[in-house]
């Protein structure tokens, strides 16, 4: 295996955060899709440990979008990159469905096959469906990051976080409805706010002189306080109303505590000094990061692998269960990275990216001639 050469212009701390975020996403999916949290008695040691673990990793998706803004706000928007991503998504969406059709033909209907062929519109992967919209709007968002004054950009961000984040999170947690379709952060609207935040942090080097360790302390303290507040809210809900209500108040992507965790990790990793050997490993793993998500969170993998085979952890004691969750997440990352490595080599062999770039350049030239 040949590791990629180090690029002195690349921020490997940010790439390390990509990898960590995907590991955190895997942990989140094991806990939720594996049914671990639902299997535990309310307020037992295992339940409390899983709540704390969830709050540690729930900021991972926010981190991923913040990184997109941090990196992309000052980069040229290439639609060939979006096309390459779509091809990757289509390969796994349709390919994994085909494999399951061969293994268990009676379980895979024509409806399932059709959905796999249109992954963006069918929301086969909610993240990519929303990211697809975000990508199309990146040129406008980049102009906002680059051209607005610091004060105006800050007013815009504060307004978005108050309206979309704080107010909407509280409203949806208490009333169970979402009047502006933010969907607890599972939306392109929320991604736009995070993208602008990442670009803002990059442009103005926000808190650049603060020691990195303090951001890690903020992250850990926020997780601890969030766990206490969530468990306290649930306990009061059970005592006063006899049922778990307002359960998502501190548990949404749009929740203020989750945003603080994500921003803290970005601020910590952006200035991280990564050793040369680690840089090479990070550079090797980064191209496969998104593939880890596409493989392990495919609806059929989720239903017939994650839910079916990870239930063995439900009866473990709390420390052993958390250890198994972490080890399983690492295992998922390694296996999925290995599979996606083959996809990377296939795309390299077929020269997918250069051909898409050539196609994009050709379209740009034709459009410029038409305007002339």
Tab-separated table of C-alpha atoms in Angstrom:
chain	number	residue	atom	x	y	z
A	1	UNK	CA	0.000	0.000	0.000
A	2	UNK	CA	1.468	3.354	-1.082
A	3	UNK	CA	0.600	6.353	1.059
A	4	UNK	CA	-0.119	9.655	-0.628
A	5	UNK	CA	2.626	12.332	-0.563
A	6	UNK	CA	2.174	15.198	1.885
A	7	UNK	CA	0.712	18.395	0.453
A	8	UNK	CA	2.136	21.350	2.435
A	9	UNK	CA	-0.900	23.502	1.539
A	10	UNK	CA	-3.409	21.009	2.929
A	11	UNK	CA	-4.751	21.212	6.485
A	12	UNK	CA	-4.415	17.646	7.739
A	13	UNK	CA	-5.999	18.573	11.059
A	14	UNK	CA	-9.235	19.255	9.174
A	15	UNK	CA	-8.893	15.931	7.323
A	16	UNK	CA	-8.341	14.186	10.666
A	17	UNK	CA	-11.619	15.700	11.849
A	18	UNK	CA	-13.347	14.249	8.762
A	19	UNK	CA	-12.146	10.792	9.746
A	20	UNK	CA	-13.092	11.247	13.396
A	21	UNK	CA	-16.525	12.552	12.367
A	22	UNK	CA	-17.202	9.459	10.278
A	23	UNK	CA	-16.177	7.212	13.175
A	24	UNK	CA	-18.570	9.186	15.387
A	25	UNK	CA	-21.350	8.778	12.825
A	26	UNK	CA	-20.759	5.018	12.868
A	27	UNK	CA	-21.038	5.021	16.682
A	28	UNK	CA	-24.304	6.969	16.442
A	29	UNK	CA	-25.756	4.519	13.922
A	30	UNK	CA	-24.743	1.488	15.992
A	31	UNK	CA	-26.479	2.935	19.061
A	32	UNK	CA	-29.647	4.035	17.246
A	33	UNK	CA	-30.097	1.533	14.407
A	34	UNK	CA	-28.759	-1.280	16.572
A	35	UNK	CA	-31.569	-0.614	19.056
A	36	UNK	CA	-29.205	-0.310	22.024
A	37	UNK	CA	-30.770	2.753	23.628
A	38	UNK	CA	-34.318	1.375	23.387
A	39	UNK	CA	-33.214	-1.930	24.917
A	40	UNK	CA	-32.024	-0.334	28.156
A	41	UNK	CA	-34.141	0.356	31.197
A	42	UNK	CA	-34.757	4.076	31.607
A	43	UNK	CA	-32.082	5.769	33.781
A	44	UNK	CA	-30.112	2.546	34.258
A	45	UNK	CA	-26.306	2.680	34.078
A	46	UNK	CA	-26.386	1.353	30.524
A	47	UNK	CA	-28.994	3.921	29.480
A	48	UNK	CA	-27.071	6.827	31.011
A	49	UNK	CA	-23.831	5.641	29.378
A	50	UNK	CA	-25.493	5.459	25.961
A	51	UNK	CA	-27.023	8.932	26.356
A	52	UNK	CA	-23.567	10.311	27.185
A	53	UNK	CA	-22.026	8.445	24.243
A	54	UNK	CA	-24.713	9.760	21.895
A	55	UNK	CA	-24.100	13.329	23.024
A	56	UNK	CA	-20.370	12.834	22.399
A	57	UNK	CA	-20.927	11.882	18.756
A	58	UNK	CA	-24.131	13.662	17.761
A	59	UNK	CA	-22.201	16.709	16.525
A	60	UNK	CA	-20.412	14.649	13.828
A	61	UNK	CA	-22.750	15.567	10.950
A	62	UNK	CA	-22.519	19.243	11.906
A	63	UNK	CA	-18.719	18.893	11.894
A	64	UNK	CA	-18.789	17.435	8.401
A	65	UNK	CA	-20.798	20.370	7.012
A	66	UNK	CA	-18.733	22.940	8.937
A	67	UNK	CA	-15.664	21.459	7.250
A	68	UNK	CA	-17.340	21.887	3.856
A	69	UNK	CA	-17.777	25.585	4.581
A	70	UNK	CA	-14.311	25.987	6.065
A	71	UNK	CA	-12.694	24.437	2.988
A	72	UNK	CA	-15.195	25.262	0.246
A	73	UNK	CA	-16.006	28.909	0.926
A	74	UNK	CA	-12.690	29.987	-0.615
A	75	UNK	CA	-12.432	27.299	-3.289
A	76	UNK	CA	-13.733	27.288	-6.823
A	77	UNK	CA	-17.030	25.439	-7.098
A	78	UNK	CA	-16.506	22.544	-9.501
A	79	UNK	CA	-19.668	20.806	-10.606
A	80	UNK	CA	-17.497	17.919	-11.787
A	81	UNK	CA	-16.909	17.195	-8.078
A	82	UNK	CA	-20.662	16.988	-7.523
A	83	UNK	CA	-20.995	14.673	-10.534
A	84	UNK	CA	-18.222	12.437	-9.174
A	85	UNK	CA	-19.974	12.329	-5.788
A	86	UNK	CA	-23.263	11.455	-7.478
A	87	UNK	CA	-21.575	8.592	-9.345
A	88	UNK	CA	-20.160	7.306	-6.074
A	89	UNK	CA	-23.575	7.505	-4.410
A	90	UNK	CA	-25.284	5.834	-7.373
A	91	UNK	CA	-22.682	3.042	-7.409
A	92	UNK	CA	-23.377	2.099	-3.802
A	93	UNK	CA	-27.109	2.811	-3.832
A	94	UNK	CA	-27.770	0.632	-6.882
A	95	UNK	CA	-24.865	-1.791	-6.369
A	96	UNK	CA	-25.729	-2.798	-2.807
A	97	UNK	CA	-29.394	-3.152	-3.786
A	98	UNK	CA	-28.378	-5.457	-6.645
A	99	UNK	CA	-26.304	-7.609	-4.284
A	100	UNK	CA	-29.266	-7.969	-1.913
A	101	UNK	CA	-31.548	-8.768	-4.847
A	102	UNK	CA	-29.252	-11.658	-5.747
A	103	UNK	CA	-28.995	-12.884	-2.148
A	104	UNK	CA	-32.633	-12.467	-1.094
A	105	UNK	CA	-34.723	-11.823	-4.233
A	106	UNK	CA	-38.077	-12.117	-2.463
A	107	UNK	CA	-37.235	-9.259	-0.080
A	108	UNK	CA	-36.248	-6.689	-2.720
A	109	UNK	CA	-39.213	-5.291	-4.625
A	110	UNK	CA	-39.204	-3.254	-7.834
A	111	UNK	CA	-40.065	-0.219	-5.726
A	112	UNK	CA	-36.851	-0.665	-3.699
A	113	UNK	CA	-34.815	-1.101	-6.893
A	114	UNK	CA	-36.327	2.023	-8.455
A	115	UNK	CA	-35.592	4.089	-5.339
A	116	UNK	CA	-31.978	2.950	-5.442
A	117	UNK	CA	-31.637	4.258	-9.009
A	118	UNK	CA	-32.671	7.804	-8.031
A	119	UNK	CA	-30.808	8.245	-4.713
A	120	UNK	CA	-31.042	12.051	-4.617
A	121	UNK	CA	-34.782	12.494	-5.128
A	122	UNK	CA	-35.709	9.359	-3.168
A	123	UNK	CA	-33.535	10.487	-0.205
A	124	UNK	CA	-31.901	7.066	-0.158
A	125	UNK	CA	-29.206	8.926	1.744
A	126	UNK	CA	-30.722	11.993	3.412
A	127	UNK	CA	-27.323	13.643	3.849
A	128	UNK	CA	-26.436	13.559	0.165
A	129	UNK	CA	-29.925	14.686	-0.896
A	130	UNK	CA	-29.534	17.794	1.271
A	131	UNK	CA	-25.865	18.243	0.370
A	132	UNK	CA	-26.778	18.147	-3.329
A	133	UNK	CA	-28.956	21.226	-2.832
A	134	UNK	CA	-26.269	22.872	-0.696
A	135	UNK	CA	-23.664	22.306	-3.412
A	136	UNK	CA	-25.829	23.987	-6.047
A	137	UNK	CA	-26.104	27.055	-3.798
A	138	UNK	CA	-22.426	27.174	-2.822
A	139	UNK	CA	-21.488	29.961	-5.295
A	140	UNK	CA	-24.066	32.258	-3.647
A	141	UNK	CA	-23.029	31.230	-0.124
A	142	UNK	CA	-19.371	31.771	-1.016
A	143	UNK	CA	-20.144	35.299	-2.181
A	144	UNK	CA	-21.855	35.981	1.158
A	145	UNK	CA	-18.829	34.707	3.098
A	146	UNK	CA	-16.332	36.603	0.953
A	147	UNK	CA	-18.183	39.898	0.378
A	148	UNK	CA	-20.246	40.634	3.495
A	149	UNK	CA	-18.627	42.654	6.244
A	150	UNK	CA	-17.821	40.834	9.452
A	151	UNK	CA	-20.636	42.581	11.303
A	152	UNK	CA	-23.262	41.757	8.665
A	153	UNK	CA	-22.131	38.156	8.440
A	154	UNK	CA	-22.308	37.836	12.217
A	155	UNK	CA	-25.831	39.330	12.288
A	156	UNK	CA	-26.863	36.849	9.588
A	157	UNK	CA	-25.396	33.883	11.472
A	158	UNK	CA	-26.856	34.899	14.836
A	159	UNK	CA	-30.270	35.349	13.209
A	160	UNK	CA	-30.066	31.930	11.550
A	161	UNK	CA	-29.004	30.172	14.742
A	162	UNK	CA	-31.660	31.868	16.854
A	163	UNK	CA	-34.461	31.259	14.371
A	164	UNK	CA	-33.489	27.902	12.873
A	165	UNK	CA	-31.517	26.537	15.804
A	166	UNK	CA	-32.694	27.693	19.203
A	167	UNK	CA	-36.334	28.713	18.595
A	168	UNK	CA	-37.133	25.929	16.151
A	169	UNK	CA	-35.424	23.266	18.328
A	170	UNK	CA	-37.403	24.290	21.400
A	171	UNK	CA	-40.672	24.552	19.446
A	172	UNK	CA	-40.314	21.171	17.747
A	173	UNK	CA	-39.202	19.501	21.007
A	174	UNK	CA	-42.223	20.790	22.946
A	175	UNK	CA	-44.928	20.677	20.285
A	176	UNK	CA	-43.667	17.860	18.080
A	177	UNK	CA	-44.120	19.862	14.878
A	178	UNK	CA	-41.739	21.704	12.579
A	179	UNK	CA	-43.361	24.715	10.944
A	180	UNK	CA	-40.418	25.681	8.698
A	181	UNK	CA	-39.259	22.216	7.614
A	182	UNK	CA	-35.892	22.234	9.388
A	183	UNK	CA	-36.550	18.614	10.423
A	184	UNK	CA	-34.236	18.722	13.466
A	185	UNK	CA	-31.288	19.551	11.202
A	186	UNK	CA	-31.945	16.922	8.529
A	187	UNK	CA	-32.321	19.631	5.901
A	188	UNK	CA	-30.461	21.730	3.361
A	189	UNK	CA	-31.539	24.874	5.246
A	190	UNK	CA	-29.563	23.831	8.297
A	191	UNK	CA	-26.590	22.815	6.164
A	192	UNK	CA	-26.493	26.327	4.688
A	193	UNK	CA	-26.217	27.852	8.172
A	194	UNK	CA	-23.375	25.474	9.064
A	195	UNK	CA	-21.606	26.091	5.735
A	196	UNK	CA	-21.676	29.847	6.314
A	197	UNK	CA	-20.335	29.289	9.838
A	198	UNK	CA	-17.392	27.255	8.572
A	199	UNK	CA	-16.580	29.930	6.004
A	200	UNK	CA	-16.885	32.685	8.628
A	201	UNK	CA	-14.456	30.888	10.951
A	202	UNK	CA	-11.957	30.485	8.093
A	203	UNK	CA	-12.204	34.074	6.808
A	204	UNK	CA	-11.806	35.829	10.153
A	205	UNK	CA	-9.651	33.198	11.909
A	206	UNK	CA	-12.165	33.148	14.758
A	207	UNK	CA	-10.491	32.659	18.171
A	208	UNK	CA	-7.253	31.874	16.363
A	209	UNK	CA	-5.084	33.004	19.264
A	210	UNK	CA	-6.833	30.865	21.867
A	211	UNK	CA	-5.027	27.697	23.002
A	212	UNK	CA	-6.338	24.607	21.199
A	213	UNK	CA	-6.734	22.668	24.436
A	214	UNK	CA	-9.430	25.095	25.602
A	215	UNK	CA	-11.681	24.119	22.718
A	216	UNK	CA	-11.388	20.483	23.762
A	217	UNK	CA	-12.309	21.473	27.312
A	218	UNK	CA	-15.372	23.347	25.994
A	219	UNK	CA	-16.398	20.270	23.984
A	220	UNK	CA	-16.081	17.923	26.979
A	221	UNK	CA	-17.843	20.338	29.344
A	222	UNK	CA	-20.704	20.851	26.867
A	223	UNK	CA	-21.173	17.096	26.490
A	224	UNK	CA	-21.223	16.639	30.280
A	225	UNK	CA	-23.703	19.473	30.880
A	226	UNK	CA	-25.875	18.275	27.967
A	227	UNK	CA	-26.041	14.740	29.385
A	228	UNK	CA	-27.086	16.035	32.805
A	229	UNK	CA	-29.705	18.389	31.336
A	230	UNK	CA	-31.130	15.711	29.043
A	231	UNK	CA	-31.431	13.128	31.808
A	232	UNK	CA	-32.885	15.765	34.162
A	233	UNK	CA	-35.459	16.818	31.534
A	234	UNK	CA	-36.455	13.194	30.990
A	235	UNK	CA	-36.720	12.561	34.729
A	236	UNK	CA	-38.931	15.619	35.263
A	237	UNK	CA	-41.022	14.638	32.263
A	238	UNK	CA	-41.633	11.172	33.726
A	239	UNK	CA	-42.503	12.585	37.150
A	240	UNK	CA	-44.781	15.398	35.986
A	241	UNK	CA	-46.356	13.942	32.840
A	242	UNK	CA	-45.866	10.197	33.260
A	243	UNK	CA	-44.142	9.812	29.882
A	244	UNK	CA	-40.995	10.824	28.039
A	245	UNK	CA	-41.738	14.159	26.409
A	246	UNK	CA	-39.592	16.962	24.989
A	247	UNK	CA	-37.043	14.193	24.422
A	248	UNK	CA	-35.212	15.916	21.573
A	249	UNK	CA	-34.578	19.271	23.278
A	250	UNK	CA	-30.816	18.700	23.652
A	251	UNK	CA	-30.670	15.929	21.090
A	252	UNK	CA	-31.095	17.585	17.682
A	253	UNK	CA	-28.488	18.710	15.162
A	254	UNK	CA	-29.945	22.199	15.565
A	255	UNK	CA	-29.665	22.175	19.379
A	256	UNK	CA	-27.309	24.864	20.689
A	257	UNK	CA	-25.258	22.391	22.725
A	258	UNK	CA	-24.653	20.185	19.670
A	259	UNK	CA	-23.572	23.246	17.643
A	260	UNK	CA	-21.127	24.296	20.381
A	261	UNK	CA	-19.606	20.794	20.348
A	262	UNK	CA	-19.169	20.852	16.564
A	263	UNK	CA	-17.632	24.322	16.444
A	264	UNK	CA	-15.308	23.455	19.349
A	265	UNK	CA	-13.977	20.403	17.504
A	266	UNK	CA	-13.461	22.418	14.304
A	267	UNK	CA	-11.551	25.113	16.210
A	268	UNK	CA	-9.427	22.433	17.896
A	269	UNK	CA	-8.547	20.478	14.768
A	270	UNK	CA	-7.960	23.428	12.395
A	271	UNK	CA	-4.664	24.284	14.103
A	272	UNK	CA	-3.636	20.761	15.038
A	273	UNK	CA	-0.001	19.965	14.342
A	274	UNK	CA	-0.061	16.571	12.650
A	275	UNK	CA	3.157	14.586	12.305
A	276	UNK	CA	4.400	13.588	8.860
A	277	UNK	CA	3.627	9.875	9.321
A	278	UNK	CA	0.122	10.636	10.549
A	279	UNK	CA	-0.360	13.101	7.675
A	280	UNK	CA	0.322	10.333	5.169
A	281	UNK	CA	-2.152	7.999	6.875
A	282	UNK	CA	-4.778	10.750	7.021
A	283	UNK	CA	-4.185	11.599	3.345
A	284	UNK	CA	-4.666	7.937	2.454
A	285	UNK	CA	-7.896	7.503	4.453
A	286	UNK	CA	-9.609	10.808	3.616
A	287	UNK	CA	-10.794	9.891	0.062
A	288	UNK	CA	-12.614	6.845	1.455
A	289	UNK	CA	-14.351	8.682	4.304
A	290	UNK	CA	-17.621	9.422	2.506
A	291	UNK	CA	-17.722	5.861	1.198
A	292	UNK	CA	-17.830	4.589	4.792
A	293	UNK	CA	-21.122	6.432	5.227
A	294	UNK	CA	-22.562	5.303	1.887
A	295	UNK	CA	-21.851	1.637	2.581
A	296	UNK	CA	-22.743	1.152	6.238
A	297	UNK	CA	-25.811	3.436	6.178
A	298	UNK	CA	-27.367	2.009	3.020
A	299	UNK	CA	-31.010	1.252	3.967
A	300	UNK	CA	-30.582	-2.479	3.287
A	301	UNK	CA	-27.315	-2.701	5.247
A	302	UNK	CA	-29.032	-0.830	8.060
A	303	UNK	CA	-32.041	-3.160	8.090
A	304	UNK	CA	-30.436	-6.539	7.458
A	305	UNK	CA	-27.000	-6.104	9.044
A	306	UNK	CA	-26.883	-3.316	11.638
A	307	UNK	CA	-30.299	-3.978	13.175
A	308	UNK	CA	-30.110	-7.754	12.895
A	309	UNK	CA	-26.555	-8.565	13.965
A	310	UNK	CA	-25.577	-5.849	16.443
A	311	UNK	CA	-28.328	-6.613	18.942
A	312	UNK	CA	-25.959	-8.901	20.885
A	313	UNK	CA	-24.649	-5.807	22.743
A	314	UNK	CA	-28.036	-5.121	24.296
A	315	UNK	CA	-27.480	-7.474	27.241
A	316	UNK	CA	-23.890	-6.419	28.034
A	317	UNK	CA	-22.966	-4.373	31.093
A	318	UNK	CA	-22.384	-0.674	30.421
A	319	UNK	CA	-18.542	-0.555	30.186
A	320	UNK	CA	-18.321	-3.652	27.976
A	321	UNK	CA	-21.148	-2.413	25.760
A	322	UNK	CA	-19.488	0.982	25.177
A	323	UNK	CA	-16.181	-0.771	24.395
A	324	UNK	CA	-17.917	-3.070	21.898
A	325	UNK	CA	-19.663	-0.088	20.263
A	326	UNK	CA	-16.321	1.679	19.784
A	327	UNK	CA	-14.568	-1.420	18.448
A	328	UNK	CA	-17.468	-2.178	16.108
A	329	UNK	CA	-17.370	1.406	14.793
A	330	UNK	CA	-13.657	1.031	14.057
A	331	UNK	CA	-14.353	-2.312	12.372
A	332	UNK	CA	-17.070	-0.757	10.217
A	333	UNK	CA	-14.715	2.060	9.251
A	334	UNK	CA	-11.892	-0.317	8.299
A	335	UNK	CA	-14.078	-2.716	6.282
A	336	UNK	CA	-15.959	0.052	4.462
A	337	UNK	CA	-12.718	1.924	3.752
A	338	UNK	CA	-11.285	-1.251	2.265
A	339	UNK	CA	-14.301	-1.609	-0.027
A	340	UNK	CA	-14.207	2.046	-1.048
A	341	UNK	CA	-10.471	1.808	-1.731
A	342	UNK	CA	-11.386	-0.515	-4.595
A	343	UNK	CA	-13.888	2.082	-5.815
A	344	UNK	CA	-11.179	4.768	-5.706
A	345	UNK	CA	-8.866	2.577	-7.784
A	346	UNK	CA	-11.681	1.847	-10.252
A	347	UNK	CA	-12.443	5.566	-10.656
A	348	UNK	CA	-8.717	6.254	-11.113
A	349	UNK	CA	-8.452	3.498	-13.719
A	350	UNK	CA	-11.453	4.855	-15.636
A	351	UNK	CA	-10.160	8.434	-15.187
A	352	UNK	CA	-13.564	9.486	-13.918
A	353	UNK	CA	-12.523	12.781	-12.341
A	354	UNK	CA	-10.350	14.070	-15.261
A	355	UNK	CA	-13.090	13.190	-17.737
A	356	UNK	CA	-15.756	14.943	-15.705
A	357	UNK	CA	-13.507	17.989	-15.365
A	358	UNK	CA	-12.924	17.993	-19.124
A	359	UNK	CA	-16.678	17.747	-19.708
A	360	UNK	CA	-17.319	20.649	-17.307
A	361	UNK	CA	-14.667	22.789	-19.010
A	362	UNK	CA	-16.211	22.020	-22.409
A	363	UNK	CA	-19.660	23.071	-21.191
A	364	UNK	CA	-18.239	26.296	-19.726
A	365	UNK	CA	-16.545	27.138	-23.045
A	366	UNK	CA	-19.756	26.545	-25.003
A	367	UNK	CA	-21.799	28.626	-22.584
A	368	UNK	CA	-19.289	31.483	-22.796
A	369	UNK	CA	-19.463	31.394	-26.590
A	370	UNK	CA	-23.263	31.457	-26.457
A	371	UNK	CA	-23.193	34.539	-24.214
A	372	UNK	CA	-20.693	36.199	-26.562
